[in-house]
Coordinates of C-alpha atoms and ligand atoms in Angstrom, one line a residue:
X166 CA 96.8 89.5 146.9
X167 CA 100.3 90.5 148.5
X168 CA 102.5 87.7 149.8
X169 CA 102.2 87.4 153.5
X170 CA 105.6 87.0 155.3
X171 CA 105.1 83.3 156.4
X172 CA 104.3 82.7 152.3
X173 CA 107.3 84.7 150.9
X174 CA 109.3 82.4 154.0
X175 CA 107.4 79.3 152.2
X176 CA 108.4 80.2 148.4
X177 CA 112.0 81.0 149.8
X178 CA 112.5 77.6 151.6
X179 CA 111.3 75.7 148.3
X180 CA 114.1 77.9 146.4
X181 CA 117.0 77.3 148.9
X182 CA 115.8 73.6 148.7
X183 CA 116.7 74.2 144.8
X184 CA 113.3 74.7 143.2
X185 CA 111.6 72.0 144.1
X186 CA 111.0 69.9 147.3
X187 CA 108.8 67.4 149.8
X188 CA 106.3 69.5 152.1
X189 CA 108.1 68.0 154.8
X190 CA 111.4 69.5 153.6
X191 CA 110.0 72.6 153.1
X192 CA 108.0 72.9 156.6
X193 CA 111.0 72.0 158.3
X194 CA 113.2 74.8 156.7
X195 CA 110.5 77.6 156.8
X196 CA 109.7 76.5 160.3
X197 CA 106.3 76.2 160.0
X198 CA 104.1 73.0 160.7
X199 CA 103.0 70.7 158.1
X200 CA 99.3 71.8 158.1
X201 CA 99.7 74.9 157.7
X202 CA 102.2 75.2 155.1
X203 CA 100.0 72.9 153.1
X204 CA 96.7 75.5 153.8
X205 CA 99.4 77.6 152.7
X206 CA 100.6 76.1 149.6
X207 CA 96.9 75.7 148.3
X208 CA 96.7 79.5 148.3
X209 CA 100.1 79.9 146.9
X210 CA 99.4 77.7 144.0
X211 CA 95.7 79.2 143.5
X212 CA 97.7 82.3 143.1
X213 CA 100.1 80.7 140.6
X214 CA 103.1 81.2 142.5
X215 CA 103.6 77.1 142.6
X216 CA 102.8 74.1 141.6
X217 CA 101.8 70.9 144.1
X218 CA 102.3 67.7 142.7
X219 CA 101.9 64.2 143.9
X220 CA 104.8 61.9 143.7
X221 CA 104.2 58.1 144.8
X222 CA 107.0 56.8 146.4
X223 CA 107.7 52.9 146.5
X224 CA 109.8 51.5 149.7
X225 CA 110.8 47.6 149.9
X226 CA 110.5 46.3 153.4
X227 CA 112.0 43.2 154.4
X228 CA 108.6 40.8 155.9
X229 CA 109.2 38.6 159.3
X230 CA 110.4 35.4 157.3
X231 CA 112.6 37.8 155.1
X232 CA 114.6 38.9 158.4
X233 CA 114.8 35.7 159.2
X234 CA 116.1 34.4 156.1
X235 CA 118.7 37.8 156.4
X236 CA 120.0 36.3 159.7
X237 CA 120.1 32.1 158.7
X238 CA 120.7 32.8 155.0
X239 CA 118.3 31.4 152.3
X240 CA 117.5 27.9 152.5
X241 CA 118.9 27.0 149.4
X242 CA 122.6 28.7 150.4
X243 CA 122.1 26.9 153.8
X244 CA 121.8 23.8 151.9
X245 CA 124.4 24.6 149.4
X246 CA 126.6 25.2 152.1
X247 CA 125.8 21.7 153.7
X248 CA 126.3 19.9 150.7
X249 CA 129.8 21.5 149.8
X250 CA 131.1 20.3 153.4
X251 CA 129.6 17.2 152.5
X252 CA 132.3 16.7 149.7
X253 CA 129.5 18.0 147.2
X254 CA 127.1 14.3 147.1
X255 CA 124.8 13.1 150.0
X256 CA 121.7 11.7 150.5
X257 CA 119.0 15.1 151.1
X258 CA 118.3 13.7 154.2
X259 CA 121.7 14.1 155.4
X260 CA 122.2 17.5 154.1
X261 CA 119.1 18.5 155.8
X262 CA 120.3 17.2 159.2
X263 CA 123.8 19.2 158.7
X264 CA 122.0 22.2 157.3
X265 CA 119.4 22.1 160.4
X266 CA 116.6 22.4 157.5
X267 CA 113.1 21.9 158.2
X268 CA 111.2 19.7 156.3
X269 CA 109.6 22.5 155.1
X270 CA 112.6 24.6 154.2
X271 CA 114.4 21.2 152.6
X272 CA 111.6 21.3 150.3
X273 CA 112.2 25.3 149.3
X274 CA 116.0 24.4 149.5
X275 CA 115.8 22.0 147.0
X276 CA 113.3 23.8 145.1
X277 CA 115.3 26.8 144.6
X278 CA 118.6 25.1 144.1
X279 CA 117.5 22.6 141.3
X280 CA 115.7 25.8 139.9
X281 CA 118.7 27.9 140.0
X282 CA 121.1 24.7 139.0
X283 CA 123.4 24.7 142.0
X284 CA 122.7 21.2 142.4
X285 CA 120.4 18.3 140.7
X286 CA 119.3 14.7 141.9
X287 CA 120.4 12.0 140.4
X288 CA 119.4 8.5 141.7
X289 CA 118.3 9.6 145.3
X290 CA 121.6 11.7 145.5
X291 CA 121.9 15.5 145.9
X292 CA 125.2 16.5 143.4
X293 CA 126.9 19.9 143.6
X294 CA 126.7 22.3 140.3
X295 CA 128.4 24.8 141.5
X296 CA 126.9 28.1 143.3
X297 CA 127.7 32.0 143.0
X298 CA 129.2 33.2 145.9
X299 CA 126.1 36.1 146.3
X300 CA 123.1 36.6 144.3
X301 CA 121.6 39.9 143.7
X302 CA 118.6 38.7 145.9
X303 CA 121.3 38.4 148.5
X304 CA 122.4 41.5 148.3
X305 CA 119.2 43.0 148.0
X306 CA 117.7 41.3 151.5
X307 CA 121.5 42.3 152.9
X308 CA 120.5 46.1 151.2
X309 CA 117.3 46.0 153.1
X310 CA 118.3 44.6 156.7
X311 CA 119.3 48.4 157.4
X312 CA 115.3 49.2 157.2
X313 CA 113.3 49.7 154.1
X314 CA 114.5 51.5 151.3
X315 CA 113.6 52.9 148.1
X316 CA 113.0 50.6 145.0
X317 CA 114.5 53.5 142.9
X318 CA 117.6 53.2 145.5
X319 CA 117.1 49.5 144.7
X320 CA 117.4 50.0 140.7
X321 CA 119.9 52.2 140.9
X322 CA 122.3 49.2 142.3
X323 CA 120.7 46.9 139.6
X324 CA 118.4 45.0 142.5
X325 CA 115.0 46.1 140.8
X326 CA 114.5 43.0 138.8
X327 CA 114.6 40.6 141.8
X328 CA 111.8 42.4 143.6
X329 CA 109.5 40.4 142.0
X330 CA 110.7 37.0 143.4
X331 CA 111.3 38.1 146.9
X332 CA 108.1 39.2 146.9
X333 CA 106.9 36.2 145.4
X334 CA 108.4 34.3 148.1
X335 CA 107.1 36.6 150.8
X336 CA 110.2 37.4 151.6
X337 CA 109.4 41.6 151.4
X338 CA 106.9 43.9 151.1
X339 CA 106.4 47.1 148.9
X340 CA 104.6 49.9 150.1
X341 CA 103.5 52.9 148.6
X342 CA 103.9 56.2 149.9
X343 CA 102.3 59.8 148.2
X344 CA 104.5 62.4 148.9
X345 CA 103.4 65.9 148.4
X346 CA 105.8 68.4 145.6
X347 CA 106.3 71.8 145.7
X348 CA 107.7 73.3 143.0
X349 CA 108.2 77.0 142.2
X350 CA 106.9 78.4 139.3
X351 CA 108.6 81.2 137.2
X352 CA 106.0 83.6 139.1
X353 CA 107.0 82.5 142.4
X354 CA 110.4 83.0 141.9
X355 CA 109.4 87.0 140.7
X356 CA 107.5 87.6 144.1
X357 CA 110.7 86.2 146.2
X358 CA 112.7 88.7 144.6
X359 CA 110.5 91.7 146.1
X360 CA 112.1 91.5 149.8
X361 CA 110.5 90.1 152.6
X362 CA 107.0 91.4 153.2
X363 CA 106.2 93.6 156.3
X364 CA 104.3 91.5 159.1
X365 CA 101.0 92.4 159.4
X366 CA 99.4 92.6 162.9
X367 CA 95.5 92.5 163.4
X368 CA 95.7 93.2 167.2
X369 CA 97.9 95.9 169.1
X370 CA 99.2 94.2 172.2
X371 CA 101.4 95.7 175.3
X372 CA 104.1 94.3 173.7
X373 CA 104.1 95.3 170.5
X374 CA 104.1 99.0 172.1
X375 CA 106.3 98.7 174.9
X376 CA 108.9 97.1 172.6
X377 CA 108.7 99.6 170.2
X378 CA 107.8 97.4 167.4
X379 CA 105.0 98.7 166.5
X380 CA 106.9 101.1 164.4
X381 CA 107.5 98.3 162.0
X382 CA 104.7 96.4 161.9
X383 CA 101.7 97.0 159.2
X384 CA 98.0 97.0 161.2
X385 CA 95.5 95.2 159.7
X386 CA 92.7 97.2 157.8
X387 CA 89.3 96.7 159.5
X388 CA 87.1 95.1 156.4
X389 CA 84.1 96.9 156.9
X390 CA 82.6 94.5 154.4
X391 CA 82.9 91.2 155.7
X392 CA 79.6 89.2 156.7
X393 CA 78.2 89.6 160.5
X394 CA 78.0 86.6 162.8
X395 CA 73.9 85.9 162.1
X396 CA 72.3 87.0 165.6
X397 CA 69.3 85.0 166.6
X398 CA 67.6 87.1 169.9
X399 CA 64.6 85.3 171.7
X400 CA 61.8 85.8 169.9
X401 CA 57.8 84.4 170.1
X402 CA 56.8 81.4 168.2
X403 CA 55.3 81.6 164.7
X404 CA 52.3 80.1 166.4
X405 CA 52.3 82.8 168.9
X406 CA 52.5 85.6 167.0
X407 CA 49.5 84.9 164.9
X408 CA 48.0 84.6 168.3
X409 CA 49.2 87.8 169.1
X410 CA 48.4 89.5 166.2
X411 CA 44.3 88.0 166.3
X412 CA 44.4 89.7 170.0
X413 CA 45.1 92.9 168.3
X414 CA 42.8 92.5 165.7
X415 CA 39.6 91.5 168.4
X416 CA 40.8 94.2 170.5
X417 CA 40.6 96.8 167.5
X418 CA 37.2 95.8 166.4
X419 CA 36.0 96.2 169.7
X420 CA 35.7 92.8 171.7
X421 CA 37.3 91.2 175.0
X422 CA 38.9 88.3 175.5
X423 CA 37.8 85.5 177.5
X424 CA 39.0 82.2 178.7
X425 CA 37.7 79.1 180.1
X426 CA 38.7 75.6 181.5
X427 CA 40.3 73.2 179.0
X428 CA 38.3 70.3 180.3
X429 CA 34.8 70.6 180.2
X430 CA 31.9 69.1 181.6
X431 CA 29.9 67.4 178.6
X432 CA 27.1 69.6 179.5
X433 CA 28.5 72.8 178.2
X434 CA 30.9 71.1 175.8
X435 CA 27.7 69.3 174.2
X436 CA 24.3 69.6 175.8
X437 CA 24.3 73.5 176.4
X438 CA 25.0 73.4 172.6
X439 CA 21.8 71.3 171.8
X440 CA 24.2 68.5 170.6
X441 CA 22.1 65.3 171.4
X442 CA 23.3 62.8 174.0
X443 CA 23.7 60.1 171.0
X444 CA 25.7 62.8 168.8
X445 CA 28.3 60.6 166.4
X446 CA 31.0 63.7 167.6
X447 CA 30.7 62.7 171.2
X448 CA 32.0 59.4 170.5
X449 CA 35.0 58.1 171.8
X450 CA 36.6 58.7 168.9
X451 CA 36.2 62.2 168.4
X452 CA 36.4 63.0 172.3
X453 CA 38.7 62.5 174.8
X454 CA 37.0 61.6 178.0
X455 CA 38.5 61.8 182.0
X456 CA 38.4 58.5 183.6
X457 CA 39.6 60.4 186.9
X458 CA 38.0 62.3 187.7
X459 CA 35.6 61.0 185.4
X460 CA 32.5 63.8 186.3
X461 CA 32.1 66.9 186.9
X462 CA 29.1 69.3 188.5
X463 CA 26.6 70.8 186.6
X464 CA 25.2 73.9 186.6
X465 CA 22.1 75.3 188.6
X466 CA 18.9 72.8 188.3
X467 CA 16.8 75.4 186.5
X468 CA 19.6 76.1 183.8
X469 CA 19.9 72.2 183.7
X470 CA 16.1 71.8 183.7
X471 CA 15.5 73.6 180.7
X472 CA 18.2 72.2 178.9
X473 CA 17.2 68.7 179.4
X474 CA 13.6 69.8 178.2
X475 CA 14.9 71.3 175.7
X476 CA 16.5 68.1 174.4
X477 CA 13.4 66.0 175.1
X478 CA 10.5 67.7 173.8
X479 CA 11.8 71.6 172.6
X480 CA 10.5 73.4 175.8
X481 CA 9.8 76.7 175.9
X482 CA 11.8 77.2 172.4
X483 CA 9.1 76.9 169.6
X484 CA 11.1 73.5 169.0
X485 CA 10.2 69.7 169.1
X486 CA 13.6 68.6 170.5
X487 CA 15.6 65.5 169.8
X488 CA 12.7 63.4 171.2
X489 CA 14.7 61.0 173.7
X490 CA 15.2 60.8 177.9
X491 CA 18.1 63.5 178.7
X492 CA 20.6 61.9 181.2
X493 CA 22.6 64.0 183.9
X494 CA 25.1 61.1 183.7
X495 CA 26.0 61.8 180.4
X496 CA 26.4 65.6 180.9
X497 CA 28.5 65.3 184.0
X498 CA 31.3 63.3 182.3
X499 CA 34.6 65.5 182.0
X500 CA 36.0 66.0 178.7
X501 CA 38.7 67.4 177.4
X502 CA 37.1 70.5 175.5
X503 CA 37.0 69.5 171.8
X504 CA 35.9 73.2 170.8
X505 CA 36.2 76.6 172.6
X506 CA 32.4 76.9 171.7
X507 CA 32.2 75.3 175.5
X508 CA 33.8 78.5 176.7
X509 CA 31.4 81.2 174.7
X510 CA 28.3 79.6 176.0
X511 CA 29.4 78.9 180.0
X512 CA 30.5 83.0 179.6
X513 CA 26.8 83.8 177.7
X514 CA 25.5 81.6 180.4
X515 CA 27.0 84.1 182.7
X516 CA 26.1 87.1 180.5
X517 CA 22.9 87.0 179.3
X518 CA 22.4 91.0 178.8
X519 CA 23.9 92.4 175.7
X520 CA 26.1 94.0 175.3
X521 CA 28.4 90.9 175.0
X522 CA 31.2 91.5 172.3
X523 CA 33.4 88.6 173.3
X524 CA 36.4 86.3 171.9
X525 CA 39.1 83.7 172.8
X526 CA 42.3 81.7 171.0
X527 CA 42.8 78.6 172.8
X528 CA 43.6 74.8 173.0
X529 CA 41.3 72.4 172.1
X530 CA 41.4 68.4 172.0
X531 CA 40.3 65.8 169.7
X532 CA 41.3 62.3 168.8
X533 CA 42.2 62.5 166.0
X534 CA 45.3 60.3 164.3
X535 CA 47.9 62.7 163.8
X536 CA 49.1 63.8 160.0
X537 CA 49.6 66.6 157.5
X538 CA 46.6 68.1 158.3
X539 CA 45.4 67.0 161.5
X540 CA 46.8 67.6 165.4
X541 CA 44.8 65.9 168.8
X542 CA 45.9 69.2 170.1
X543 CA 45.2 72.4 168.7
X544 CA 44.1 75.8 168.5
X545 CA 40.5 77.6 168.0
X546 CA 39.8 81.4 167.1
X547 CA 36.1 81.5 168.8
X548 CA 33.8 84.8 169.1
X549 CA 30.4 85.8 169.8
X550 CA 28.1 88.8 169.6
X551 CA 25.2 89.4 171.4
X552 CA 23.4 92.5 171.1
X553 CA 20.5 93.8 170.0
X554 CA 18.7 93.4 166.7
X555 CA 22.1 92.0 165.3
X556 CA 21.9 89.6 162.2
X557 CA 23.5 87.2 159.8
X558 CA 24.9 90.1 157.7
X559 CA 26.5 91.5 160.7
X560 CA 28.1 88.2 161.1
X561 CA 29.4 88.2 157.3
X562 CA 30.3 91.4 158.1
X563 CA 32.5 91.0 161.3
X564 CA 33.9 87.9 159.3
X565 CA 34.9 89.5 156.4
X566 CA 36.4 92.7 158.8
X567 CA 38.8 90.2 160.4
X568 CA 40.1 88.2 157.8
X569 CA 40.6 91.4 156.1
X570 CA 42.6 92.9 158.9
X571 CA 44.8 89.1 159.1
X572 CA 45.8 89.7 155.0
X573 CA 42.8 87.8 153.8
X574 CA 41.3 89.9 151.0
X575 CA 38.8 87.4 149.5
X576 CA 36.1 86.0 151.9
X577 CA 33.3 83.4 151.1
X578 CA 30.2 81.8 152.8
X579 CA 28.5 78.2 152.1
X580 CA 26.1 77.5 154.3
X581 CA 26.6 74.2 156.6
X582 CA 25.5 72.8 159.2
X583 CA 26.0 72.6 163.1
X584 CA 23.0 71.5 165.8
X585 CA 23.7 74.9 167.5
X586 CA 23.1 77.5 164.9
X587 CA 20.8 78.8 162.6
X588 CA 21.2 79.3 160.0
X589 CA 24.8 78.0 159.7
X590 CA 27.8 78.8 157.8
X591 CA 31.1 77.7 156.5
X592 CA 33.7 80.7 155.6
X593 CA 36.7 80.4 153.1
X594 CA 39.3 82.5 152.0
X595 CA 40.7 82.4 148.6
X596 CA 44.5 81.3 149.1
X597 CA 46.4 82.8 145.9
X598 CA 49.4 80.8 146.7
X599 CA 47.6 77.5 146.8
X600 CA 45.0 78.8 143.6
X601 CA 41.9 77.4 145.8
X602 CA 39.3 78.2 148.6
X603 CA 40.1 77.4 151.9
X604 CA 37.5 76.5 154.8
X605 CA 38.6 78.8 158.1
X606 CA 35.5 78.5 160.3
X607 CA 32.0 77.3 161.6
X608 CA 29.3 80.2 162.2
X609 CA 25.8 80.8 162.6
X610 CA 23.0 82.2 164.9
X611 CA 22.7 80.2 167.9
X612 CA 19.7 78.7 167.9
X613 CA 16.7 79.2 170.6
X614 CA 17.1 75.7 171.6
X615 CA 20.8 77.2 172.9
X616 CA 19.7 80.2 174.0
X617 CA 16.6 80.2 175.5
X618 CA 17.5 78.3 178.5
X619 CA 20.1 80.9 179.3
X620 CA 17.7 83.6 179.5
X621 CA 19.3 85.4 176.5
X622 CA 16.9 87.4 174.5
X623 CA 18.4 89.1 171.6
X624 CA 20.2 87.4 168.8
X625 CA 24.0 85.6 169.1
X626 CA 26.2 85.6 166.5
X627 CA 28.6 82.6 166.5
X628 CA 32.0 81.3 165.2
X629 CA 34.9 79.0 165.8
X630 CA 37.3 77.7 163.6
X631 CA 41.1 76.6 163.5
X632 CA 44.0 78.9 163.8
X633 CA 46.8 76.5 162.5
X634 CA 45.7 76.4 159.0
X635 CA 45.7 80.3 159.4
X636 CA 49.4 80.1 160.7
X637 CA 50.1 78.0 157.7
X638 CA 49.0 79.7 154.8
X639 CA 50.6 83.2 156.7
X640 CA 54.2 80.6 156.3
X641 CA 53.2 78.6 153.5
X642 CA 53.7 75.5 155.7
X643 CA 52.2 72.0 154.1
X644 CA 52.5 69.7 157.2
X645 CA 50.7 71.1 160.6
X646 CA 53.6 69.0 162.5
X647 CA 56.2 71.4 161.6
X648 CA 55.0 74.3 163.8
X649 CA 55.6 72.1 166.7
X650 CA 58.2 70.2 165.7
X651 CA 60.9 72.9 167.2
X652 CA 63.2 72.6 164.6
X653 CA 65.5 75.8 164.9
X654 CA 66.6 76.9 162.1
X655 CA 63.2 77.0 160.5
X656 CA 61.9 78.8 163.3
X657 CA 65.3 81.0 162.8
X658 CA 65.2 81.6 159.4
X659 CA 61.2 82.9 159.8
X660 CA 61.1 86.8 159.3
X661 CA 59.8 88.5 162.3
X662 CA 58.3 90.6 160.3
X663 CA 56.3 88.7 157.1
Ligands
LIG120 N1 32.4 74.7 167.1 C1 32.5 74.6 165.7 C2 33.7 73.7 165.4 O1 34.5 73.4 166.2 C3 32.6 75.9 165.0 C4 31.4 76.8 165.3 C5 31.4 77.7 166.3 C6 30.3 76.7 164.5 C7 30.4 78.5 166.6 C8 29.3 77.6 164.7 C9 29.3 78.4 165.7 O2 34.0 73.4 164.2

């Protein structure tokens, strides 16, 4: 890479400053700030055209005491002092009084001095040695009352070997400072003697025309190559799109969608469906109910009628029935739909002539605790087929068709149970990914005890199943959480397109 003209401006600071020099120095002379001629000098040195090196520079500071000891002197000179105008013998305590010692300091004072042999006791009296007239700690604190200074500056005078003490006696501090090196390498020096690089200019601006200086300026090449800002443009929800993409698929094979209230009177939720009144699933715990409103109406007294003979003794159907007393109570209580099978039997209720070639995707609501696998809110794929002299292979067939059309290649039936149909299955789909056999929907021939009170005469097909375990095997998604969960950048980094 070509020196730029700030980093030729850079390496030629560093060589007037003889070679090698403190950022600071070297910003100061290039004229460029701190930060960026250290972004700078990274690049430089990656490039081998300099070195960076840490130096750790050590300053002595005098402390609060030590100033203080810089203006009064040290207590053992103060007390020195004393004792000389004394005549050289007194009693400490008077030399403390003409000193203007504190206890405390009498006791350094006399520390110090008997350590240093300026003066000794002898029989409760304080006797004169004899005292230089300066000591290199002297000098040193003198040295350092200008402001703090560097302990090399210090050994150079000869003052490094008292540091210790004055430290000792709290009298300074050292402090460390890492200063940042930059030395030229043989390379560096090389580039500087190419001259000055042209300035390069990434933008041409009024003034670089009207001043002409555009003549001498060298325009940035476009790099075609560089990496786009990543766009994200609105787009549907993973969730949705399956959605979407099941309409299309409905639509293809021929059926219409339909749609229905999310909460349900228990009558078509669970009666219209010959689910006994005493069903485990109706209980609380599977079913959310309304406590306000907490009923609904029901349907036409024949309809209703026939359905609650049905339950109690089979009616017209060829059946027995569940054998107990129906209650319109229980029937008129509003839940919140637990499956969109509520909304195919209200519409067959409606259309009881085939024709009817019918779906919906919707919400649905049970309460169930919330993990991995299982949501209180979700979605059901639900169709049905009425028309004439239609049969279970028909239903295997319209089965297989879809999850074909979805990517599902490999399409199984068990049979199962449900009190609606007859007989009933359970569909899978091999999932490659996963090396297993996944359950995707309920189905089966509604049973006459279901359609017989509706006045339907030719055979239903039936099925209803989930459409989040779908959307998670299409994403290969092991918690159902996460397609809720709104997290961007999952939903970001999801190809529109899979
Ligand atoms: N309603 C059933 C469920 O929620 C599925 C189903 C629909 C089964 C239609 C049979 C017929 O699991």
């Amino acid at each position: 890479m070509a020196l730029r003209p700030r980093e030729w401006d850079i390496l030629k600071a560093i060589e007037e400053l003889g070679g090698s020099a403190e950022a600071r120095a070297v910003a100061e002379r290039a004229g460029v700030r701190l930060s960026t001629l250290m972004s700078d000098a990274v690049s430089l040195a990656q490039r081998g055209l300099l070195l960076v090196r840490e130096e750790v520079v050590r300053w002595a500071e005098l402390t609060e005491e030590g100033r203080r000891y810089v203006r009064e002197g040290l207590p053992e000179r103060r007390l020195i002092e004393a004792l000389e105008e004394l005549g050289g013998e007194a009693r400490p305590g008077d030399v403390k009084a003409r000193a203007g010692l504190s206890d405390e300091e009498l006791a350094i004072a006399l520390g110090w001095a008997r350590r240093k042999r300026w003066a000794h006791i002898e029989e409760g009296v304080l006797k004169l040695l004899g005292a230089p007239d300066k000591t290199p700690e002297e000098e040193a604190l003198e040295l350092l009352a200008s402001g703090p200074t560097n302990v090399r500056e210090l050994a150079r005078r000869g003052l490094q070997n008292v540091l210790p003490v004055l430290r000792k006696r709290g009298l300074i501090d050292i402090v460390e400072e890492t200063r940042k090196i930059l030395e030229l390498t043989e390379e560096g020096r090389r580039a500087l003697q190419a001259p000055r690089p042209v300035e390069e200019v990434s933008q041409l601006t009024p003034e670089l025309i009207i001043s002409g200086r555009w003549r001498h300026v060298r325009f940035k090449r476009f790099n075609i190559g560089a990496p786009g800002r990543p766009a994200y443009p609105g787009r549907l929800h993973p969730v949705q799109e399956v959605i979407e993409e099941i309409r299309e698929i409905f639509l293809e094979m021929g059926f219409e969608e339909i749609r229905g209230p999310l909460v349900e009177t228990a009558f078509w939720n669970f009666d219209a469906l010959f689910t006994p009144q005493d069903h485990p699933a109706r209980e609380m715990h599977d079913t959310f109910y309304l406590a306000e409103p907490a009923e609904g109406e029901l349907p036409g007294p024949e309809l209703v009628g026939a359905v609650a003979k049905t339950h109690e003794d089979g009616w017209r159907t060829g059946s027995t029935g569940w054998g107990y007393k129906w209650s319109p109570e229980e029937a008129r209580r509003l839940v919140m739909r637990t499956h969109t099978t509520a909304t195919t039997i209200r519409y067959l209720a409606e259309h009881p002539e085939p024709p009817v070639w019918v779906f919906s995707v919707d919400r649905v609501y049970r309460n169930e605790r919330v993990d991995y696998k299982h949501l209180a809110e979700f979605y059901q794929i639900e169709g049905i087929v009425l028309d004439v002299g239609v049969g279970l292979r028909d239903l295997m067939g319209i089965l297989a068709e879809f999850y074909k059309k979805l990517g599902f290649e490999s399409v199984r039936f068990w049979p199962s149970y449900f009190p609606y149909t007859e007989p009933s299955l359970q569909s899978t789909v091999y999932s490659p990914e996963l090396g297993s056999w996944i359950e995707l929907c309920g189905a089966g021939i509604f049973r006459p005890e279901v359609v017989r009170p509706l006045g339907v005469k030719h055979p239903v097909l039936a099925w209803g199943g989930g459409l989040e375990r779908l959307v998670m095997l299409k994403l290969g998604v092991k918690d159902i959480r996460k397609l809720y969960r709104n997290e961007l950048s999952w939903l970001r980094g999801l190809p529109i397109c899979p």
